[in-house]
Tab-separated table of C-alpha atoms in Angstrom:
chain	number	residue	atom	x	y	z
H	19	UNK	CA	-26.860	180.563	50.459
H	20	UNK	CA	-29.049	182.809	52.432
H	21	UNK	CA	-31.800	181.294	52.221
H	22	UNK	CA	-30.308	178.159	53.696
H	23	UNK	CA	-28.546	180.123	56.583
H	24	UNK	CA	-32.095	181.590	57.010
H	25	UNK	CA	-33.654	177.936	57.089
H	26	UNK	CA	-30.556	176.608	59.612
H	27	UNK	CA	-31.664	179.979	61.830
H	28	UNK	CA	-35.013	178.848	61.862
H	29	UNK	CA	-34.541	175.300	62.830
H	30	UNK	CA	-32.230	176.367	65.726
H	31	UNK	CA	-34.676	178.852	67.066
H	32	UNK	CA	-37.059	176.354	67.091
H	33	UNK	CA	-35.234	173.492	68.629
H	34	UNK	CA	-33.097	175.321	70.685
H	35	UNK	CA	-34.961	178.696	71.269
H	36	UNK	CA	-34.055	178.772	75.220
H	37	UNK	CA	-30.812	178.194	74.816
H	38	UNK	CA	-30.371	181.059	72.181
H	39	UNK	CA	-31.420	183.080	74.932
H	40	UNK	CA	-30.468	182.294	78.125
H	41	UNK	CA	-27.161	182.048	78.763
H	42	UNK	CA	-25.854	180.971	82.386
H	43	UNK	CA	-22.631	181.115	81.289
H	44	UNK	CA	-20.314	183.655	79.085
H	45	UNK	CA	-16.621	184.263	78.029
H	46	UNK	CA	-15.453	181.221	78.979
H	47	UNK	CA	-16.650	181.753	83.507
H	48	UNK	CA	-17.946	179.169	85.266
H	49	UNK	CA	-21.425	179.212	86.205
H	50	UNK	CA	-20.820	179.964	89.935
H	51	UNK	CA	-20.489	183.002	91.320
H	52	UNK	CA	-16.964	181.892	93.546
H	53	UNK	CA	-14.983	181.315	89.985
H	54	UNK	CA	-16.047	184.930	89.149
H	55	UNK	CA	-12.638	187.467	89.338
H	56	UNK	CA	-11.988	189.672	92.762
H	57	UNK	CA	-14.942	192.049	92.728
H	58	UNK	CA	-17.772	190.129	91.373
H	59	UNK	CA	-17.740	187.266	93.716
H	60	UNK	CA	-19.784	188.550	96.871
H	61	UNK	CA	-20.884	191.422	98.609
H	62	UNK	CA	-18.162	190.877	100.910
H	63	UNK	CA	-15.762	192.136	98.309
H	64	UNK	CA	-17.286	195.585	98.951
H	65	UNK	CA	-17.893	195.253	102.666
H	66	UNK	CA	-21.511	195.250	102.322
H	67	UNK	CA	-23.811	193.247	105.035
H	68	UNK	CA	-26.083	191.284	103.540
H	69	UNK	CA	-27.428	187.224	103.656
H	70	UNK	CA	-27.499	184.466	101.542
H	71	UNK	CA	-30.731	183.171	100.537
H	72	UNK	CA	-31.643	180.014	98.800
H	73	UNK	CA	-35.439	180.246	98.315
H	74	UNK	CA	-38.019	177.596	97.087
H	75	UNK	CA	-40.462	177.726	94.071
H	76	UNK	CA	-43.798	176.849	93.784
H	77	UNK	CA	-42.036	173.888	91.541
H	78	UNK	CA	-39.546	172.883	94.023
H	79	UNK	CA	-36.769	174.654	92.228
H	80	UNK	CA	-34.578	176.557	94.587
H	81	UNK	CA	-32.642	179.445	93.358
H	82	UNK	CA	-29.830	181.823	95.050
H	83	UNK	CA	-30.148	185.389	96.493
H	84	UNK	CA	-27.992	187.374	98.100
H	85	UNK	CA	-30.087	190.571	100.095
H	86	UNK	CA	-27.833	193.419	100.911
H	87	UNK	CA	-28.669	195.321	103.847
H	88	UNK	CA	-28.412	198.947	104.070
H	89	UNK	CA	-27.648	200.371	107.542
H	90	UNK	CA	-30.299	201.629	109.497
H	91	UNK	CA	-32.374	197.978	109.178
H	92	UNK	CA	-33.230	195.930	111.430
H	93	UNK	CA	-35.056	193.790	112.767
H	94	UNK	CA	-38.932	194.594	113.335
H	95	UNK	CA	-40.964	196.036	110.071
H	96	UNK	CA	-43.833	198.583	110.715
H	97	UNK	CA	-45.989	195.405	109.428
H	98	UNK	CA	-44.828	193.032	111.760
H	99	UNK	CA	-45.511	195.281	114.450
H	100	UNK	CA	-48.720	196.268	113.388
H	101	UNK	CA	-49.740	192.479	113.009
H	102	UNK	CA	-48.621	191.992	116.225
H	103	UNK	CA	-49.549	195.412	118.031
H	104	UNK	CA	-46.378	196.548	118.811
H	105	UNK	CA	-44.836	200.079	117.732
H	106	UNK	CA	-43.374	200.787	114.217
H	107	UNK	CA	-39.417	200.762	113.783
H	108	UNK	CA	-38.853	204.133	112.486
H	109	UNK	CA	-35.505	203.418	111.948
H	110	UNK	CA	-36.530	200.854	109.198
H	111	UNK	CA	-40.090	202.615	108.043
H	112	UNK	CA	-36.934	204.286	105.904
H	113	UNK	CA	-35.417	201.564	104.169
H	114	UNK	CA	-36.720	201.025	101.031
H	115	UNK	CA	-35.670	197.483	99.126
H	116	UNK	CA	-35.086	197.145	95.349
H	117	UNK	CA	-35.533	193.793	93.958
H	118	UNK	CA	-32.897	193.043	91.349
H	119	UNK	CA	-33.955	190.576	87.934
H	120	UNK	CA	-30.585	190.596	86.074
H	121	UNK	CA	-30.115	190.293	81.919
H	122	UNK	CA	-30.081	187.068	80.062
H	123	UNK	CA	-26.120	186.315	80.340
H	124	UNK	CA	-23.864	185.074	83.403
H	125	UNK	CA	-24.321	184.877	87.242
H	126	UNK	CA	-25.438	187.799	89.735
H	127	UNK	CA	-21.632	188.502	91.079
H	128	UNK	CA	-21.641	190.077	87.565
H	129	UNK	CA	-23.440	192.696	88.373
H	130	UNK	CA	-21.740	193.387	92.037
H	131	UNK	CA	-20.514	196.504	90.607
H	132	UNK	CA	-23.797	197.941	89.541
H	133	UNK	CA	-25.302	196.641	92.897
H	134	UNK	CA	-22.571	198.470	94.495
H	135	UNK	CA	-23.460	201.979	92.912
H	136	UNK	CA	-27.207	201.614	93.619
H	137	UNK	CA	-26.595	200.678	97.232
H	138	UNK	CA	-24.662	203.484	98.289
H	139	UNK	CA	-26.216	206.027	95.869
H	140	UNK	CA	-29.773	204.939	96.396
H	141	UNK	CA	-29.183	204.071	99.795
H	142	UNK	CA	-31.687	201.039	99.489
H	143	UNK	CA	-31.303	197.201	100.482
H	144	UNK	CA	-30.678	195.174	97.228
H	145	UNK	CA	-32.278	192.160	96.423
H	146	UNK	CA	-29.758	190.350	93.954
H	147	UNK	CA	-32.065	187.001	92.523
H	148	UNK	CA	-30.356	184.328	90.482
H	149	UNK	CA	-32.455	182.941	87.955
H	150	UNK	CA	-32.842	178.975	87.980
H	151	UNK	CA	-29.697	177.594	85.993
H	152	UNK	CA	-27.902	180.553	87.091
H	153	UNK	CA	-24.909	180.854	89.355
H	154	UNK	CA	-25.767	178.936	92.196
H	155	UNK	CA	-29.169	178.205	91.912
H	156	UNK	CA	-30.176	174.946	91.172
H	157	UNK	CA	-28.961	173.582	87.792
H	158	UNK	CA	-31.920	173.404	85.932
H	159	UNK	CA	-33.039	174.461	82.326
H	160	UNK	CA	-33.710	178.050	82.376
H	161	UNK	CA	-37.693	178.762	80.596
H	162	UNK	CA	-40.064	181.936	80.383
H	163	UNK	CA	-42.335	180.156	82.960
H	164	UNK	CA	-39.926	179.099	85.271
H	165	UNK	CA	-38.540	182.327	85.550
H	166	UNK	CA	-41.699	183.665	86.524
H	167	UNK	CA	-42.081	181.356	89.084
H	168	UNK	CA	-38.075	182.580	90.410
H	169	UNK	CA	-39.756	186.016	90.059
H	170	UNK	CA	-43.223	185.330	92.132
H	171	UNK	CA	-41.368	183.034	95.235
H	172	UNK	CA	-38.672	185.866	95.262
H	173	UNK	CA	-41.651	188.617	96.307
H	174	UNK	CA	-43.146	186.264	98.452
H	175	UNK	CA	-40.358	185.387	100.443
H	176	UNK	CA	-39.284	189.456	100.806
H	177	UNK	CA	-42.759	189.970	101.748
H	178	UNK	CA	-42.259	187.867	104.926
H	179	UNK	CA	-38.749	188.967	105.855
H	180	UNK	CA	-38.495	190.202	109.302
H	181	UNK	CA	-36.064	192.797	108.249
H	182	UNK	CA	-37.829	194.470	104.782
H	183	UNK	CA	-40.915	196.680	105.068
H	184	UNK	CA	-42.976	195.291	102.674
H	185	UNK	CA	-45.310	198.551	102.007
H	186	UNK	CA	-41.427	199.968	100.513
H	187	UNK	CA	-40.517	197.318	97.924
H	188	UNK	CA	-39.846	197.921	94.375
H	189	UNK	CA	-38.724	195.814	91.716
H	190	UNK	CA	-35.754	196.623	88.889
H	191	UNK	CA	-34.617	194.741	85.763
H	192	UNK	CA	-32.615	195.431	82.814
H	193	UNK	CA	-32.707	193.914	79.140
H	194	UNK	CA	-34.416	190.547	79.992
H	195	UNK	CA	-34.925	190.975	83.860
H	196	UNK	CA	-36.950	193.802	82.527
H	197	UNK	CA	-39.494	191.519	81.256
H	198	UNK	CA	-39.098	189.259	84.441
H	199	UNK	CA	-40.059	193.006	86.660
H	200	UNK	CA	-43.129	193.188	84.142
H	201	UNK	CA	-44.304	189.670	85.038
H	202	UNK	CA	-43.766	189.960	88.564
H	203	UNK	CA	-45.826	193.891	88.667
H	204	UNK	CA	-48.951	192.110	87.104
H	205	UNK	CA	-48.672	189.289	89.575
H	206	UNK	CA	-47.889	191.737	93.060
H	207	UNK	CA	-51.417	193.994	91.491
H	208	UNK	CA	-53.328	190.987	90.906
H	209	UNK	CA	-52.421	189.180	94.272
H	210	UNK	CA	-53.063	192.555	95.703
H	211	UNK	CA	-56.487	192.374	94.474
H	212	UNK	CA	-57.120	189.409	95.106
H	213	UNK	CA	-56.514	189.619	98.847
H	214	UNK	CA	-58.361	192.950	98.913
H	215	UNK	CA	-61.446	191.135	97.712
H	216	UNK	CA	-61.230	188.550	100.221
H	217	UNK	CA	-60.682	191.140	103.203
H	218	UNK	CA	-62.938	193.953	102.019
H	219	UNK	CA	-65.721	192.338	99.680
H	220	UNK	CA	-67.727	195.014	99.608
H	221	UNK	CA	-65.280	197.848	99.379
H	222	UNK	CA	-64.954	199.495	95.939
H	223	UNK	CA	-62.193	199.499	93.882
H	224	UNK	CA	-61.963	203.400	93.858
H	225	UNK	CA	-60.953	203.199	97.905
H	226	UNK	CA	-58.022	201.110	97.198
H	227	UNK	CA	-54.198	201.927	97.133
H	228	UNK	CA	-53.975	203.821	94.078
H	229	UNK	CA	-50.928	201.708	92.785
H	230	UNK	CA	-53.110	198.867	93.606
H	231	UNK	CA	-49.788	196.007	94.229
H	232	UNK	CA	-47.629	194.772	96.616
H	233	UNK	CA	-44.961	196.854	94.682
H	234	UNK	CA	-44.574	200.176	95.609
H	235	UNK	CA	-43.138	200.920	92.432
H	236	UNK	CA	-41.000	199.293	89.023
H	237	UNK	CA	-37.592	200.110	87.576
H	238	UNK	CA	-36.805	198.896	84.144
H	239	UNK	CA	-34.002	199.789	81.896
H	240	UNK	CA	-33.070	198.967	78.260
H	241	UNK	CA	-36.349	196.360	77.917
H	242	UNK	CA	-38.023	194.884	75.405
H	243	UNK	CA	-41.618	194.794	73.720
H	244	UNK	CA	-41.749	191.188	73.636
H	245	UNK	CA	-38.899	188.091	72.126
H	246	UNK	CA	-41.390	188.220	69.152
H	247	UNK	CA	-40.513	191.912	68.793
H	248	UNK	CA	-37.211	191.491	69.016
H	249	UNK	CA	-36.909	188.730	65.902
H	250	UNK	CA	-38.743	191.347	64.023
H	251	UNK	CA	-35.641	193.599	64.813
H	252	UNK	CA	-33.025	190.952	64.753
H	253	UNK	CA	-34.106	188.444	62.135
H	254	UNK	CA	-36.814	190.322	59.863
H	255	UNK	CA	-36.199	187.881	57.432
H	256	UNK	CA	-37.520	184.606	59.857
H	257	UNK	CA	-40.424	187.143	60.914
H	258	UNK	CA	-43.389	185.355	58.896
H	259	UNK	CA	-41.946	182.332	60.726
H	260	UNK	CA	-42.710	183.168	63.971
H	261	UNK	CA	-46.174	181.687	64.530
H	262	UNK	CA	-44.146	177.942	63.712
H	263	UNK	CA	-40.989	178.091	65.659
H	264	UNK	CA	-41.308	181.125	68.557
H	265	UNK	CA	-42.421	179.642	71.642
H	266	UNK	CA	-40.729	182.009	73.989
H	267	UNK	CA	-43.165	185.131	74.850
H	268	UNK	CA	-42.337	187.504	77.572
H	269	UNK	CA	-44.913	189.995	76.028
H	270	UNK	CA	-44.257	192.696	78.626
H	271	UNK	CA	-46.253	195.067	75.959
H	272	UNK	CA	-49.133	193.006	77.207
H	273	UNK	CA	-49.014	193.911	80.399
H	274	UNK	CA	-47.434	198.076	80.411
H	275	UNK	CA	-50.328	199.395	79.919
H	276	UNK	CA	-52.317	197.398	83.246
H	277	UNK	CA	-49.890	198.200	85.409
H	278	UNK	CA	-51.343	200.755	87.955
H	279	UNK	CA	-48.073	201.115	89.966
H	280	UNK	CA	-45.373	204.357	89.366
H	281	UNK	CA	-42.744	203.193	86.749
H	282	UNK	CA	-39.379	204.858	85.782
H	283	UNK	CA	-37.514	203.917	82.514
H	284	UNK	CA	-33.650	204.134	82.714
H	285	UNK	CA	-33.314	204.148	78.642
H	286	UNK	CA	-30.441	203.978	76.746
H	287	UNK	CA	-30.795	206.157	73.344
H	288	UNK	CA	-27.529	204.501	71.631
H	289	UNK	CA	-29.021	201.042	72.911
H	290	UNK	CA	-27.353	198.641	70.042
H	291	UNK	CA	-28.938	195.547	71.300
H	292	UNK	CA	-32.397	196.391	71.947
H	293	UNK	CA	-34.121	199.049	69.366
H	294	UNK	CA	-34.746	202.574	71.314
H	295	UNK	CA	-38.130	202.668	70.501
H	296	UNK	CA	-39.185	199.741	72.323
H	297	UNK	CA	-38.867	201.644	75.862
H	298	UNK	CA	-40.260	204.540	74.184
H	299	UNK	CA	-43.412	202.389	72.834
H	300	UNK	CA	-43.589	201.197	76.702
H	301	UNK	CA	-43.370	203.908	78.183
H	302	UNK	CA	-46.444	205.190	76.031
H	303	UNK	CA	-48.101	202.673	77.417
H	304	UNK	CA	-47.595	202.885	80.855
H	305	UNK	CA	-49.494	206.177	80.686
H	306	UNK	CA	-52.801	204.903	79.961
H	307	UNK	CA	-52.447	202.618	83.354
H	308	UNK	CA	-49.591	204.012	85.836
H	309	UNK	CA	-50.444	206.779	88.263
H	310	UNK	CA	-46.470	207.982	87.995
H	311	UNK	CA	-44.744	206.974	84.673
H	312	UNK	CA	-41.452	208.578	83.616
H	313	UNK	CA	-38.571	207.646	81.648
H	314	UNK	CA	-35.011	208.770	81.530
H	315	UNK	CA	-32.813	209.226	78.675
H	316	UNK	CA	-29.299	208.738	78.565
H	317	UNK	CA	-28.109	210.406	75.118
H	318	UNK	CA	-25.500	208.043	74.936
H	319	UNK	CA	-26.054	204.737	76.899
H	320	UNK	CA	-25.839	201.651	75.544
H	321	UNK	CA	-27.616	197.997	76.481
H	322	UNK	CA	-25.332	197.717	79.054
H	323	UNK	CA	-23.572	200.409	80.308
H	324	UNK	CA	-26.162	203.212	80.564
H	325	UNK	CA	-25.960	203.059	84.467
H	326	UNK	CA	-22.426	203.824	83.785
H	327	UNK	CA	-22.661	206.189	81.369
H	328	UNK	CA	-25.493	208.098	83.094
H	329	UNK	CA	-23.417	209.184	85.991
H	330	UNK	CA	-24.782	210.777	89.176
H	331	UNK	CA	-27.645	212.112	87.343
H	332	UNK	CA	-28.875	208.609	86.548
H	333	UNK	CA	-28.738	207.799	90.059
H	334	UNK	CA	-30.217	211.180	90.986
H	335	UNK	CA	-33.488	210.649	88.495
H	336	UNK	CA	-33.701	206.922	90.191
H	337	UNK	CA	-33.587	208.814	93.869
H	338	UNK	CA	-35.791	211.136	93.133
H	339	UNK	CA	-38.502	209.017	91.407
H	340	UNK	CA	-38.682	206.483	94.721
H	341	UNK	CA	-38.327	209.351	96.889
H	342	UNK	CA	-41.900	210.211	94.894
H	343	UNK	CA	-43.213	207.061	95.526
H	344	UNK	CA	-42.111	206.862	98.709
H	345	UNK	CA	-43.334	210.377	99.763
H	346	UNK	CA	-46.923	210.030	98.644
H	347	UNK	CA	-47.154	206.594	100.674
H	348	UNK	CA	-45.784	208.415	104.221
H	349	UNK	CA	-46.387	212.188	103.711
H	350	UNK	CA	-42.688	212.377	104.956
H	351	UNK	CA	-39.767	214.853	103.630
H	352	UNK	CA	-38.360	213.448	101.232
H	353	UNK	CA	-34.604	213.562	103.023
H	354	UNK	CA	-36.608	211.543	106.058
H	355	UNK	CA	-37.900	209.213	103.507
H	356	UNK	CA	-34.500	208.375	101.867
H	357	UNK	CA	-31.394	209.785	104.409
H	358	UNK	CA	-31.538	206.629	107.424
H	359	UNK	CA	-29.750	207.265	110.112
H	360	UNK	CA	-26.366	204.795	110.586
H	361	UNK	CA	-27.416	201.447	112.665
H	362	UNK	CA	-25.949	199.149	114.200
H	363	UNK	CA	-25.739	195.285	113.724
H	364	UNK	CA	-28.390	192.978	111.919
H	365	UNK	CA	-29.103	189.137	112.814
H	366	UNK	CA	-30.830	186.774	111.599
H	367	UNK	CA	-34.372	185.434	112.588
H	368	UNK	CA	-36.973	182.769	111.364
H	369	UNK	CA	-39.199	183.527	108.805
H	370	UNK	CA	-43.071	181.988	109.155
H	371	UNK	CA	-45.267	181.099	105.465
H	372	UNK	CA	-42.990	182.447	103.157
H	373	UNK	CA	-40.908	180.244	100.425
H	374	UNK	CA	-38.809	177.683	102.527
H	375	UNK	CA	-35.407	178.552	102.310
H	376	UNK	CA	-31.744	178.129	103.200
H	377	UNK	CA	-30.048	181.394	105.237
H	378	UNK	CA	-26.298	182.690	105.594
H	379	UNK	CA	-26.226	185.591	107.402
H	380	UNK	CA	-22.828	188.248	107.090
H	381	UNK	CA	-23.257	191.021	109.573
H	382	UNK	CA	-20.937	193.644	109.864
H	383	UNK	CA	-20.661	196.368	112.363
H	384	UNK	CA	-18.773	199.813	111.204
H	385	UNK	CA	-17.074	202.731	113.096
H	386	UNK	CA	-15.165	205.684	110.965
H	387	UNK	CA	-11.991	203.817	111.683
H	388	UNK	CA	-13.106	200.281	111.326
H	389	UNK	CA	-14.852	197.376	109.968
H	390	UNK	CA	-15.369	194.450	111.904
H	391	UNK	CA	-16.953	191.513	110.344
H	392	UNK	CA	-19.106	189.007	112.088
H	393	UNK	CA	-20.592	186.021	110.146
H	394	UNK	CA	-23.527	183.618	111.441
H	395	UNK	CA	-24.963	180.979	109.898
H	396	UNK	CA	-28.451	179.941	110.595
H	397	UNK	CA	-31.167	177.620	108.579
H	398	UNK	CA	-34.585	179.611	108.156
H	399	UNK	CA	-37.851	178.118	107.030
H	400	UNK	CA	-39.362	180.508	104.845
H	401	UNK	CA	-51.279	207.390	73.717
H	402	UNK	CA	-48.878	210.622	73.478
H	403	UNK	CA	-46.111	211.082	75.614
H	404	UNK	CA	-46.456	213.872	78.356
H	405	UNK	CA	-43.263	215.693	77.470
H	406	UNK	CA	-43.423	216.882	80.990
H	407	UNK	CA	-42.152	213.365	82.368
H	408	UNK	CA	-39.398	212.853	79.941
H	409	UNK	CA	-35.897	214.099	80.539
H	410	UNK	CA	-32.756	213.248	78.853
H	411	UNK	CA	-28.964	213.680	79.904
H	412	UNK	CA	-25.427	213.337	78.193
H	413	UNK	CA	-23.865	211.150	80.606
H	414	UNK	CA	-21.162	211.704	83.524
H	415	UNK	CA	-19.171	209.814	85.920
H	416	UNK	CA	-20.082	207.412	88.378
H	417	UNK	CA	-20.223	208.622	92.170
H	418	UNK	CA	-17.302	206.330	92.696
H	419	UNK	CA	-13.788	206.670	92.137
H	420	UNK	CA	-14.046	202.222	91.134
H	421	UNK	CA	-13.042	201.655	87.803
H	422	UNK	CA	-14.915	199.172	85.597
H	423	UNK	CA	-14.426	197.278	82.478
H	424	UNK	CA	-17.125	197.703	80.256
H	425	UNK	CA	-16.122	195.126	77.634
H	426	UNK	CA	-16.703	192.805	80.950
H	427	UNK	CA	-19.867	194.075	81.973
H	428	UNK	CA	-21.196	193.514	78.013
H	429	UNK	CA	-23.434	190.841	78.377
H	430	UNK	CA	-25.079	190.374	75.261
H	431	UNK	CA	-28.996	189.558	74.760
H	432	UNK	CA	-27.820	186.813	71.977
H	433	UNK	CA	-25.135	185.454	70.768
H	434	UNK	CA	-22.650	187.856	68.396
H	435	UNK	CA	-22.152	184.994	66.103
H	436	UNK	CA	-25.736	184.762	65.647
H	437	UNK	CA	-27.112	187.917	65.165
H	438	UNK	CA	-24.337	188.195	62.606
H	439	UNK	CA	-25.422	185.507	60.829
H	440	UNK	CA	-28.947	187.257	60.497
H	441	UNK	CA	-27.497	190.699	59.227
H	442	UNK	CA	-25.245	188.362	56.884
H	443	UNK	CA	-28.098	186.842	55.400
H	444	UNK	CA	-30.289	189.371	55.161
H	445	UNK	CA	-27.971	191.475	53.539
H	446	UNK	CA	-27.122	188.918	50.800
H	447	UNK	CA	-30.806	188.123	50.309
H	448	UNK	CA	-31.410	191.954	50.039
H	449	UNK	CA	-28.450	192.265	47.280
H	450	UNK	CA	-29.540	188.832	45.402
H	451	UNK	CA	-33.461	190.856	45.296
H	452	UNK	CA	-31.787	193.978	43.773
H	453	UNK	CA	-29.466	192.114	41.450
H	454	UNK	CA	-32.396	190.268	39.849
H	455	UNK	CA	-34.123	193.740	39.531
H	456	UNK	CA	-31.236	195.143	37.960
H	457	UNK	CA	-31.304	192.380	35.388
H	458	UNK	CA	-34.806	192.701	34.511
């Protein structure tokens, strides 16, 4: 019996291997992010400002985003002004902007309470990205290389936003969006060499920005080696099977140890999804490559509530490592670099050779006594671990008095059913192996 569960396994992760893990859908939601409950259906349910972006890939898919605006930006970057000799916003040299790659189950209003946390704690603008077949981005099959592609037009378009400095942007994914933030570091270095070559031919490569990428820096937490790691974790008994019926990749172990650009890992140690040591294996890596690796260990995180369980000091380690980043880039205290002064309104503007896409604009003004909400809508064309760097905590409470459901922010990497089906028929196969031994 378990070998035949094993062979049933096997076909389905070979016919239906992208369905096994992606899931736009779970518990029963709708796909779109308005049939989410209260709370996880738009910014606007925590009276942030942000816009609604519906961007174009290379392919022609178009996928959602929703950019959440900090206060203090607006509208001039220090790179538009320097492209067009005019002086640098101050105001927004200060505002850095975290692109968000979510996991592998259910839409981005999902994670509105996580975006919440990061936005007030980290005091950054939040890029939330829906993958294709995702909330409301188009309804197409989710794959490995589209993805990448969501991932690629995603940077290019924030690269050409009026309202983002684009020498502050860093990227942050958890479980599978992990692997998405891997993809998308090796393509921001090698388009940043790339375009250094053309401008500079003859400069060396010693002269360059020493993260080398149009990231300033990359956030992952509970991550993976690779899918093929994972079945070796998951399935060990369909492991010699791999090379016939894995087609999925995203072999972000590939790529750690090229990435040039600082890296923090937000790990989980009681991860029960994704094996411990695979951000620990990563993390070695990224310190034969990254000029500021670190990792942070919540003792008792899990896939996917260590940014709950870690507390303030989770958002504290985050602070401090793009304060880092952000402080070797500008020379500037490290309270300039991340405390913006309050702002006032943001509008919307067009946006030249960048990803064509589709713009709602929610501005909101604030006083201590009020909020006032104003909403335009406009179309846009657009080897050993350093001990040093590793620091673990017990956990603590969130910075806000919200109360979330865990069970509801559990979004598995697979399905239950499945990965008990695995252990099920391992397990038997396992006893059946010591039974015969027993008899001989």
């Amino acid at each position: 019996i378990g070998m035949g569960v094993l062979s049933i396994i096997a076909g389905l992760l070979y016919v239906k291997q992208e369905s096994l893990l992606y899931f736009p859908t779970i518990g029963g939601m709708g796909r779109h992010n308005a049939s989410n409950p209260k709370g996880y259906r738009s910014p606007s349910d925590y009276n942030i400002p942000y816009e609604t972006h519906m961007i174009q890939c290379q392919d022609g898919v178009t996928i959602h985003s929703w950019l959440l605006l900090y206060p203090g930006t607006t509208t001039t970057t220090a790179r538009s002004a320097r492209e067009h000799g005019g002086e640098k916003n101050d105001t927004n040299e200060k505002i850095p902007t975290i692109i968000f790659f979510h996991g592998n189950a259910g839409n981005i209003g999902l994670r509105l309470p996580n975006a919440n946390e990061m936005y007030h704690n980290l005091r950054c603008n939040i890029f939330m990205v829906e993958y294709r077949g995702y909330g409301d981005s188009d309804d197409v099959k989710p794959t490995e290389a589209g993805l990448k592609l969501d991932a690629e037009a995603s940077l290019l378009f924030l690269l050409q936003h009026p309202k983002i400095d684009s020498d502050r942007i860093f990227v942050f994914g958890r479980s599978l969006g992990g692997a998405v933030a891997f993809h998308l570091a090796k393509f921001a270095q090698d388009r940043y060499l790339q375009q250094h070559q053309q401008q500079h031919p003859k400069q060396q490569i010693q002269y360059l920005n020493p993260s080398q990428s149009l990231l300033a820096g990359i956030i992952v937490e509970n991550t993976f080696l690779s899918i093929s790691k994972m079945v070796d974790s998951l399935m060990p008994l369909i492991a010699p099977l791999k090379p016939l019926v894995l087609r999925i990749g995203w072999n972000s172990d590939r790529i750690a140890h090229q990435i040039r650009a600082p890296i923090l890992y937000l790990a989980g140690a009681s991860d029960e999804l994704v094996p411990h040591s695979h951000m620990k294996e990563l993390y070695r890596l990224s310190n034969i490559s990254s000029v500021h690796p670190r990792i942070h260990i919540v003792k008792y995180g899990t896939h996917n509530d260590t940014w709950l369980r870690g507390g303030r000091d989770y958002f504290m380690k985050t602070r401090q490592f793009l304060s880092h980043v952000l402080l070797r880039n500008t020379h500037t205290p490290i309270m300039d670099v991340m405390t913006p002064p309050p702002t006032t309104s943001t509008t919307s503007s067009s946006i030249d050779n960048a990803p064509r896409a589709r713009t709602r604009t929610t501005s909101m003004e604030t006083t201590p006594t009020t909020i006032n909400r104003v909403r335009t809508f406009t179309e846009t064309s657009t080897g050993s671990i350093p001990s040093s760097s590793i620091e673990v905590n017990m956990g603590g409470t969130t910075s806000s008095d919200a109360s979330y459901d865990m069970d509801r922010n559990s979004i598995p990497i697979m399905p239950s059913n499945l990965v008990a089906m695995t252990k099920a028929a391992t397990m038997s196969s396992v006893s059946k192996k010591s039974d015969k031994k027993k008899e001989k």
